[in-house]
Amino acid sequence: MQYHFNEIEAKWQKYWADNQTFKAENNSEKPKYYVLDMFPYPSGAGLHVGHPLGYIASDIYARYKRHKGFNVLHPQGYDSFGLPAEQYAIQTGQHPALTTEENIKTYRRQLDQIGFSFDWSREVRTSDPEYYKWTQWIFIQLFESWYCKHSNRAFPISELEKVFASEGNAAVEAVCDDNVEVFSAKQWNAFSDVEKQEILLKYRLTYLAETEVNWCPALGTVLANDEIVNGVSERGGHPVIRKKMTQWSMRISAYAERLLQGLDTIDWTESLKESQRNWIGKSVGAEIEFRIQNSEFRISVFTTRPDTIFGVSFMTLAPEHELVLKITTPDQKAEVEAYIQATAKRSERDRMADVKTISGAFTGAYAEHPFTKKPIPIWIGDYVLAGYGTGAVMSVPCGDQRDYDFAKHFNIPIPNIFEGVDISEEAFSDKDNTVISNSDFLNGMNYKKATKRAIFELEQIGQGQGKTNYRLRDAVFSRQRYWGEPFPVYYVNGLPQMIDKAHLPIRLPEVEKYLPTETGEPPLGRADVWAWCTETNSVVANKKVNNTTVFPLELNTMPGWAGSSWYFFRYMDAQNNQEFASDEALKYWENVDLYIGGSEHATGHLLYSRFWVKFMKDRGFVQVEEPFKKLINQGMILGTSAFVYRLSYMFANPKEEESLGKQLLKKLDNIYISHSEFISKGDLEANKEYLKELKRKLAEIAGLSDASELENVIVVPLPIHVKVQYINASDELNIEGLKNDSEFGEDYQNAIFIGENGKIIEGENDVYKVGREVEKMSKSKYNVVNPDSICEQYGADSLRLYEMFLGPLEQAKPWNTAGITGVHGFLKKLWKLYHQGENGSFYVHSSTSLETLGESFKTLHKTIKKVEEDIEGFSFNTSVSTFMIAVNELTAQKCTSKQVLEPLLILLSPYAPHIAEELWSKLGHGESIATAPFPKFEEKYLVENTKNYPISFNGKMRFTLELPLDMSKEDIEKTVMAHEKTKDQLQGREPKKVIVVPGKIVNIVG
RNA sequence: GCUGAAGUGGUGGAAUUGGUAGACACGUUGGACUUAAAAUCCAAUGAACAUUAGUUCGUGCGGGUUCAAGUCCCGCCUUCAGUACCA
């Protein structure tokens, strides 16, 4: 009986689907466990072997938890709004909904063939109106909320209105815009409706604001910083400019402190938490106000070192700072303007990355020190960024290296305010060892005391106060795109109005083109039917807009992270059309127990989701404060690219090229040499012998009588990517395959390959070796390996095992298909183990005498222990080895016992579910193995009587000696010392010391 | 620059609290089976010397602690990832 994996896998995939084996119940006696993969975007290219890595890991864990008696929720769906589908639509005119549908089909087929235990009845798609209806609803809730700093949570905006009506806004501690003016209850009640709306907008958790964005005219959209490379768009390389736009923003900054504190309550990797901490960027210090001499203007700075206030010798403003042009003296005007212009050309990234170049300009103006009243020169410098803090720095060169470098460069004095510290070479920024001097009332104090005192004194004179600053900025929530959630918003007199929940979803309108309009409006500006009628409560034709009953709708759409910030709740109750999920479902499933995905989402998705969840909790929609309890990052799978080396020729003197003749060179045009040491070292010219031989060969090919004509030609091997599918496990090129390739075969039709042995390859015996290099897996590098072909050739179980076998989950690692034969061979051996009957028939029997099973039980329980520990510790690679060892041992033992082979299948089933199901059913089970209880480890089978002690001399192991485990230290020493090999080793020397660690080792010193 | 992670055979990687470095695979070499190939099975496989026993060197580099270091400590180098003049 052979192992027909294709049949077996198709059979069980069908069985699981037909029987809904992995459907999770929302009511269960069992404890719940929620395993989630990060939301995939269904790209047109389909899956490559790198994608399923995390899914396989989470699937193993989900299946394991089922064996452990948990009610497991393991859903999957699609983050199906996004730019690639839109780009494709722009190019081809195809509706993104259609291409998305197609791509999802491919994804689904590919996912199904790997045998994941997803509960597909809960599938969600962010682009489905039944889903984005609730995304729109959450947006409305954010609009209808404000954040109270006092209670440190969000409340309905209606409560704020009541407060305004009864006592005005003076006592309200809210997170709001900076420019809110104080009003009384009386004033509020006298405000017109429009005025009230305008004020409330400054308090709402989502609000309209003018934001500076990276505008790409060619793409007609705003780009994130990392979508811009070297000042042009990553996609297409179009120029990008800074532009102000009115856009929706999310007041995530209100949650900065809670987002920071929450990190301590969740089990994420330290590196991930660290990057969120950095992103939130909390710093405690003071805001200090400096007067400007001979001017009404004042400059606010934020500093973390108010204790160094007496060390200020200059101030630096960001070149974009609004006061710069207002305070610059006529003398300095030209210089300052030139500097501002130079800065504007540099991207923010550029300015930040370059720490070596020091530049700046003096404004000619002076600030006044709050205590000493001495003048402080005001400079501008591009190391200060307008977007951070207040865009101004009080520069303390003795305590900050950047200020120090700036001062040195421009010959600004560097007063020393630290006791007993030499600052002639560099600044002293060690807070812990600071003793302040030359600082009036701060003299002799340490950092902590001085900081407190400085803030106190600043408050006394009304020029500053303690302040906590966060780097986290409010998130822009508008996108000038078509393929995203439409806002449930229409405008009355330019003020946004929410559409009632009852009329959701507001569906994406049809447009004839997916580009921005000619006037620069977003693609929705092209829709003809995109206005809101307040009488019929429906979307109507634009031409009906009268601004009394019919109003224009919002033209922007929501960003990609809108739908992905709450999808994990939808899976709990995906079909619910009354609520985004029922209270019961939310209560039962709580939040995600295990989340597996890439670390690239550290400061995007993973931060926004936490924000929305906290908001939803404040408003009582969910019970949990955090979305993901435990999070694991899977490492990237890299590709192993293959190269052939095409010879190209260079001439020291162009005349030589002429004299040699184009005809002749053409004959030498399509020659490839095999990979060798010289090539990997990139040093063909240095290997005279090889080169001489090669040129002789070239002369032969070109039909020259001898190689002398080629003497001065410089031969350069050019590496060219070839498709990895034509390379075998030994890095040998399938030349015939390459020549018949539908895409590139033509190029190689007349190619000459020079093999490893230096001969021209003609027959089948000669071998051409390719060079290999590890690179990111990508279509353009021809190193993409598709899971489809692997499943076809080796089966899904082999793919699953091999992906795990490659190495630790979190680590980046190269893919090399060659190694898969190892795990595939293992599965065949496993199959054989259950087919030891006549002619390879299935044979497993119940052993009556358990004594004969001693060794097999030992193997089994050793395996149970290791596999259980491995899964709990997410060390999936090591359990694959453990399975191999177990099968090797049981095969050697000729084990056919059901008592051993049955539990073994359960251990294996999370990793290789298809073969496990098949053998399980052959054992006579009528039901799926999916919920069979995980075998219990019993220590008693592993108890040993003896230990093979390593006997080392001066720490080096020389031989081993089998001794009883209950032997005393003294007896062990005696036995070892009496041993002949010990005497051999010592050669008559007297050992100084003998270390005996019972159960571990013996070490003889001397 | 800073932060984090990692450097182990030809390759992917194992190695418990410091206790036999290289498990398990791939690849390579030799052999068995076969008309042949595939598949399968067996053996060898860190390096050098000795080719029998064995010896020496080996976990990025240099030190240290220890009876014993891949593992702990100090200093450095390299690679990868993230990130910023956060004042």
PDB file of C-alpha atoms in Angstrom, chain A residues 31 112 144 587 644 772:
ATOM      1  CA  PRO A  31     -12.935  26.858  27.505  1.00  0.00           C
ATOM      2  CA  ASP A 112      -7.644  25.093   1.079  1.00  0.00           C
ATOM      3  CA  GLU A 144     -20.152  61.250  18.485  1.00  0.00           C
ATOM      4  CA  LYS A 587     -18.450  38.229  26.097  1.00  0.00           C
ATOM      5  CA  VAL A 644      24.067  31.967 -14.814  1.00  0.00           C
ATOM      6  CA  ARG A 772      23.149  30.942  -5.626  1.00  0.00           C
TER       7      ARG A 772
END
